[in-house]
Amino acid sequence: MATRLVQINMKAREDAALGGFWARVLGWEISSEGPGVTNLEPPGFTYPDPVAVCIDLIASAEPKTVKNRVHIDLASESVAHQAETVERLLGLGATHVDIGQGDAPFTVLADPEGNEFCVLDPRPIYRDTGPIAAVVVDCADPAAQARFWGRAMDWTVHEVTEFSASLRSAQGVGPYLEFIKTPDAKTVWNRVHLDIRPYPGDNVAAEVARLTGLGATPIDLDDKISWRVLADPEGNEFCLLAPG
């Protein structure tokens, strides 16, 4: 059995408005599976496909109170393209934010609801990822996180250092999943989290047991929902969706 990262779940005060922002940022299409849910996918995309990690925006009245532990890094093709992208996103409603990045080559922005994201300087490793270069997770121990997530999913661990670790789909396409060492402690539920999905024919209960054996912790919520909520070894919540 195995899972794969299929989407990012992002809480939003106004899911349709924030979804419109991100659709324009990425050049993606908007749909909705019901009230309070806005789904974003690339044009012509057939879900699920590792060539892209989709975005689901879910309406929530809970306010954003701390820096997100999960964020998106956007790719750029050149220094000029990076600058053009930053200006375009500022025009769409993004704002500059200071998270202590100092004189970094990347630019840190926030979307209209304050969710931080980065517009990266051009890097060869991200030349074929699509607009999202990486989904980035703050952590205390990148190596331990890479061990857990490399076993939890069929994604391949690419690089592990004291300060960072990266994974990518087994097919070698789409964005990277990266873990970056940070001294910041987790204090609240993650406003942005990962959604993973087993393959068709897999058993959800067996998958929960497998993930728990790897170090995940099940979180009991409404038993009427069709997915399971767990936390990774550092307490980051994630959803295990129905097989598909």
Short mmCIF file of C-alpha atoms in Angstrom, two decimals:
data_model
loop_
_atom_site.label_atom_id
_atom_site.label_comp_id
_atom_site.label_asym_id
_atom_site.label_seq_id
_atom_site.Cartn_x
_atom_site.Cartn_y
_atom_site.Cartn_z
CA MET A 1 0.00 0.00 0.00
CA ALA A 2 1.01 3.61 -0.50
CA THR A 3 -0.41 7.09 -0.75
CA ARG A 4 0.44 10.16 -2.77
CA LEU A 5 0.11 13.89 -2.18
CA VAL A 6 -2.85 15.10 -4.25
CA GLN A 7 -3.79 18.51 -2.90
CA ILE A 8 -3.20 21.32 -0.46
CA ASN A 9 -6.09 22.20 1.82
CA MET A 10 -6.25 25.89 2.71
CA LYS A 11 -8.73 27.44 5.12
CA ALA A 12 -10.24 30.75 3.96
CA ARG A 13 -12.63 33.35 5.31
CA GLU A 14 -13.93 33.82 1.75
CA ASP A 15 -13.06 30.71 -0.24
CA ALA A 16 -14.40 31.96 -3.58
CA ALA A 17 -12.54 35.28 -3.39
CA LEU A 18 -9.28 33.70 -2.25
CA GLY A 19 -9.71 30.97 -4.84
CA GLY A 20 -10.06 33.63 -7.50
CA PHE A 21 -6.77 35.18 -6.39
CA TRP A 22 -4.88 31.88 -6.52
CA ALA A 23 -6.48 30.92 -9.84
CA ARG A 24 -5.11 34.12 -11.36
CA VAL A 25 -1.72 33.58 -9.71
CA LEU A 26 -1.35 30.08 -11.12
CA GLY A 27 -3.38 30.34 -14.32
CA TRP A 28 -5.61 27.52 -13.06
CA GLU A 29 -9.32 26.82 -13.39
CA ILE A 30 -11.94 27.12 -10.65
CA SER A 31 -14.67 24.66 -9.73
CA SER A 32 -16.67 23.84 -6.61
CA GLU A 33 -17.92 20.61 -5.12
CA GLY A 34 -20.34 22.44 -2.82
CA PRO A 35 -20.96 25.56 -0.74
CA GLY A 36 -17.88 26.79 1.07
CA VAL A 37 -15.49 24.82 -1.10
CA THR A 38 -13.44 26.15 -4.02
CA ASN A 39 -11.27 23.77 -6.04
CA LEU A 40 -8.34 24.80 -8.23
CA GLU A 41 -6.76 22.65 -10.95
CA PRO A 42 -4.62 23.31 -14.04
CA PRO A 43 -6.52 23.53 -17.34
CA GLY A 44 -7.07 20.08 -18.84
CA PHE A 45 -5.97 18.35 -15.65
CA THR A 46 -7.23 14.84 -14.90
CA TYR A 47 -7.34 14.27 -11.14
CA PRO A 48 -5.34 12.76 -9.54
CA ASP A 49 -2.08 13.19 -11.44
CA PRO A 50 1.32 13.92 -9.85
CA VAL A 51 2.05 16.51 -12.54
CA ALA A 52 0.28 18.96 -10.20
CA VAL A 53 -0.74 19.25 -6.56
CA CYS A 54 -4.18 20.87 -6.57
CA ILE A 55 -5.57 23.39 -4.08
CA ASP A 56 -8.83 23.11 -2.14
CA LEU A 57 -9.99 26.23 -0.30
CA ILE A 58 -12.41 25.56 2.54
CA ALA A 59 -14.51 28.28 4.18
CA SER A 60 -13.65 28.77 7.85
CA ALA A 61 -14.48 31.52 10.32
CA GLU A 62 -11.34 30.85 12.33
CA PRO A 63 -8.90 33.77 12.04
CA LYS A 64 -5.26 33.41 11.01
CA THR A 65 -3.18 34.13 14.12
CA VAL A 66 0.35 32.88 13.38
CA LYS A 67 2.69 32.35 10.46
CA ASN A 68 1.61 29.29 8.48
CA ARG A 69 3.81 26.21 8.87
CA VAL A 70 2.93 25.11 5.33
CA HIS A 71 3.33 27.40 2.33
CA ILE A 72 3.77 27.45 -1.43
CA ASP A 73 6.92 28.40 -3.33
CA LEU A 74 6.36 29.69 -6.85
CA ALA A 75 8.90 29.00 -9.60
CA SER A 76 10.46 31.62 -11.87
CA GLU A 77 12.29 31.28 -15.18
CA SER A 78 14.70 34.21 -14.82
CA VAL A 79 15.47 37.17 -12.58
CA ALA A 80 13.35 39.34 -14.88
CA HIS A 81 10.48 36.84 -14.75
CA GLN A 82 10.71 36.75 -10.95
CA ALA A 83 10.44 40.54 -10.78
CA GLU A 84 7.56 40.58 -13.27
CA THR A 85 5.75 37.90 -11.29
CA VAL A 86 6.11 39.82 -8.04
CA GLU A 87 4.72 42.98 -9.63
CA ARG A 88 1.83 41.09 -11.20
CA LEU A 89 0.92 39.45 -7.89
CA LEU A 90 1.08 42.75 -6.02
CA GLY A 91 -1.39 44.03 -8.59
CA LEU A 92 -3.69 41.10 -7.84
CA GLY A 93 -3.76 41.90 -4.12
CA ALA A 94 -0.65 40.28 -2.64
CA THR A 95 1.49 42.21 -0.15
CA HIS A 96 5.13 42.11 0.91
CA VAL A 97 5.76 40.49 4.29
CA ASP A 98 8.81 40.17 6.51
CA ILE A 99 9.24 36.76 8.14
CA GLY A 100 12.90 37.33 8.95
CA GLN A 101 14.16 36.38 5.49
CA GLY A 102 16.70 39.22 5.42
CA ASP A 103 18.50 39.81 2.14
CA ALA A 104 17.26 36.61 0.50
CA PRO A 105 17.17 36.06 -3.28
CA PHE A 106 13.50 35.05 -3.08
CA THR A 107 10.59 37.38 -2.39
CA VAL A 108 8.12 36.69 0.40
CA LEU A 109 4.53 37.79 -0.17
CA ALA A 110 1.17 37.17 1.45
CA ASP A 111 -2.13 36.53 -0.29
CA PRO A 112 -5.19 38.72 0.49
CA GLU A 113 -5.94 36.65 3.63
CA GLY A 114 -2.36 36.82 4.90
CA ASN A 115 -1.10 33.37 3.85
CA GLU A 116 2.63 33.60 3.24
CA PHE A 117 4.21 32.32 0.02
CA CYS A 118 7.49 32.81 -1.84
CA VAL A 119 8.36 33.80 -5.38
CA LEU A 120 11.68 32.05 -5.86
CA ASP A 121 14.71 33.21 -7.77
CA PRO A 122 15.33 31.05 -10.87
CA ARG A 123 16.71 27.62 -9.92
CA PRO A 124 17.40 24.77 -12.38
CA ILE A 125 15.85 22.17 -10.06
CA TYR A 126 12.42 23.76 -10.50
CA ARG A 127 12.52 24.26 -14.27
CA ASP A 128 9.88 21.57 -14.95
CA THR A 129 7.64 21.71 -11.88
CA GLY A 130 4.96 23.99 -13.25
CA PRO A 131 4.02 27.23 -11.44
CA ILE A 132 4.31 25.64 -7.98
CA ALA A 133 7.95 24.80 -7.36
CA ALA A 134 7.42 23.29 -3.93
CA VAL A 135 5.06 22.79 -1.04
CA VAL A 136 7.14 23.73 1.99
CA VAL A 137 6.64 22.58 5.59
CA ASP A 138 8.40 24.08 8.61
CA CYS A 139 9.80 21.46 10.94
CA ALA A 140 12.28 20.73 13.72
CA ASP A 141 13.89 17.64 12.16
CA PRO A 142 13.95 17.50 8.33
CA ALA A 143 15.59 14.06 8.25
CA ALA A 144 12.95 12.51 10.50
CA GLN A 145 10.17 14.14 8.50
CA ALA A 146 11.66 12.81 5.26
CA ARG A 147 11.78 9.30 6.74
CA PHE A 148 8.14 9.44 7.76
CA TRP A 149 6.76 11.02 4.58
CA GLY A 150 9.00 8.90 2.34
CA ARG A 151 7.39 5.80 3.88
CA ALA A 152 3.91 7.28 4.13
CA MET A 153 3.82 8.04 0.40
CA ASP A 154 5.35 6.56 -2.72
CA TRP A 155 7.20 9.83 -3.31
CA THR A 156 10.99 9.64 -3.64
CA VAL A 157 13.31 11.27 -1.13
CA HIS A 158 15.76 13.39 -3.14
CA GLU A 159 17.99 15.19 -0.68
CA VAL A 160 18.37 15.33 3.09
CA THR A 161 20.60 17.71 5.04
CA GLU A 162 20.63 19.00 8.59
CA PHE A 163 18.53 21.96 7.51
CA SER A 164 16.22 20.65 4.77
CA ALA A 165 14.82 17.61 3.01
CA SER A 166 12.97 17.23 -0.29
CA LEU A 167 10.72 14.64 -1.90
CA ARG A 168 9.10 14.40 -5.33
CA SER A 169 6.56 12.09 -6.93
CA ALA A 170 7.77 8.65 -7.97
CA GLN A 171 7.14 9.70 -11.59
CA GLY A 172 9.58 12.62 -11.24
CA VAL A 173 7.00 15.23 -12.20
CA GLY A 174 5.22 18.10 -10.48
CA PRO A 175 6.29 20.13 -7.45
CA TYR A 176 8.57 19.05 -4.64
CA LEU A 177 7.56 18.53 -1.02
CA GLU A 178 10.18 20.19 1.17
CA PHE A 179 10.83 20.27 4.91
CA ILE A 180 12.77 23.25 6.22
CA LYS A 181 14.25 23.41 9.71
CA THR A 182 12.87 26.27 11.77
CA PRO A 183 13.03 27.15 15.48
CA ASP A 184 9.36 28.13 15.52
CA ALA A 185 7.17 25.79 17.55
CA LYS A 186 3.78 24.60 16.33
CA THR A 187 1.09 26.24 18.47
CA VAL A 188 -2.22 25.97 16.57
CA TRP A 189 -3.92 23.76 14.00
CA ASN A 190 -2.32 24.27 10.61
CA ARG A 191 -4.42 26.59 8.47
CA VAL A 192 -2.81 24.99 5.41
CA HIS A 193 -2.30 21.22 5.37
CA LEU A 194 -1.59 18.27 3.08
CA ASP A 195 -4.19 15.88 1.69
CA ILE A 196 -2.97 12.43 0.66
CA ARG A 197 -4.89 9.71 -1.17
CA PRO A 198 -4.44 5.92 -1.30
CA TYR A 199 -4.62 4.12 -4.62
CA PRO A 200 -7.81 2.47 -5.92
CA GLY A 201 -8.55 -0.78 -4.11
CA ASP A 202 -6.59 0.10 -0.97
CA ASN A 203 -8.27 -0.16 2.41
CA VAL A 204 -8.52 3.05 4.42
CA ALA A 205 -8.51 1.35 7.84
CA ALA A 206 -5.42 -0.64 6.90
CA GLU A 207 -3.77 2.52 5.63
CA VAL A 208 -4.54 4.33 8.89
CA ALA A 209 -2.96 1.45 10.79
CA ARG A 210 0.10 1.54 8.54
CA LEU A 211 0.55 5.30 8.95
CA THR A 212 0.07 5.02 12.70
CA GLY A 213 2.78 2.37 12.78
CA LEU A 214 5.09 4.81 11.01
CA GLY A 215 4.54 7.44 13.69
CA ALA A 216 1.33 9.26 12.72
CA THR A 217 -1.35 10.02 15.31
CA PRO A 218 -5.06 9.61 14.44
CA ILE A 219 -7.23 12.62 15.32
CA ASP A 220 -10.86 11.92 16.19
CA LEU A 221 -13.30 14.25 14.45
CA ASP A 222 -16.85 13.94 13.13
CA ASP A 223 -17.34 10.29 12.20
CA LYS A 224 -19.67 11.35 9.37
CA ILE A 225 -16.83 12.65 7.19
CA SER A 226 -15.52 10.43 4.43
CA TRP A 227 -11.84 11.04 5.17
CA ARG A 228 -9.55 10.44 8.13
CA VAL A 229 -7.49 13.10 9.91
CA LEU A 230 -4.06 12.30 11.29
CA ALA A 231 -0.97 14.19 12.42
CA ASP A 232 2.60 13.48 11.38
CA PRO A 233 5.33 12.93 14.03
CA GLU A 234 5.72 16.69 14.51
CA GLY A 235 1.99 17.25 14.95
CA ASN A 236 1.18 18.58 11.48
CA GLU A 237 -2.38 17.60 10.63
CA PHE A 238 -3.07 15.91 7.29
CA CYS A 239 -6.07 14.23 5.70
CA LEU A 240 -6.19 10.70 4.35
CA LEU A 241 -8.80 10.79 1.60
CA ALA A 242 -10.81 7.93 0.16
CA PRO A 243 -8.89 5.71 -2.31
CA GLY A 244 -9.01 6.85 -5.91
#
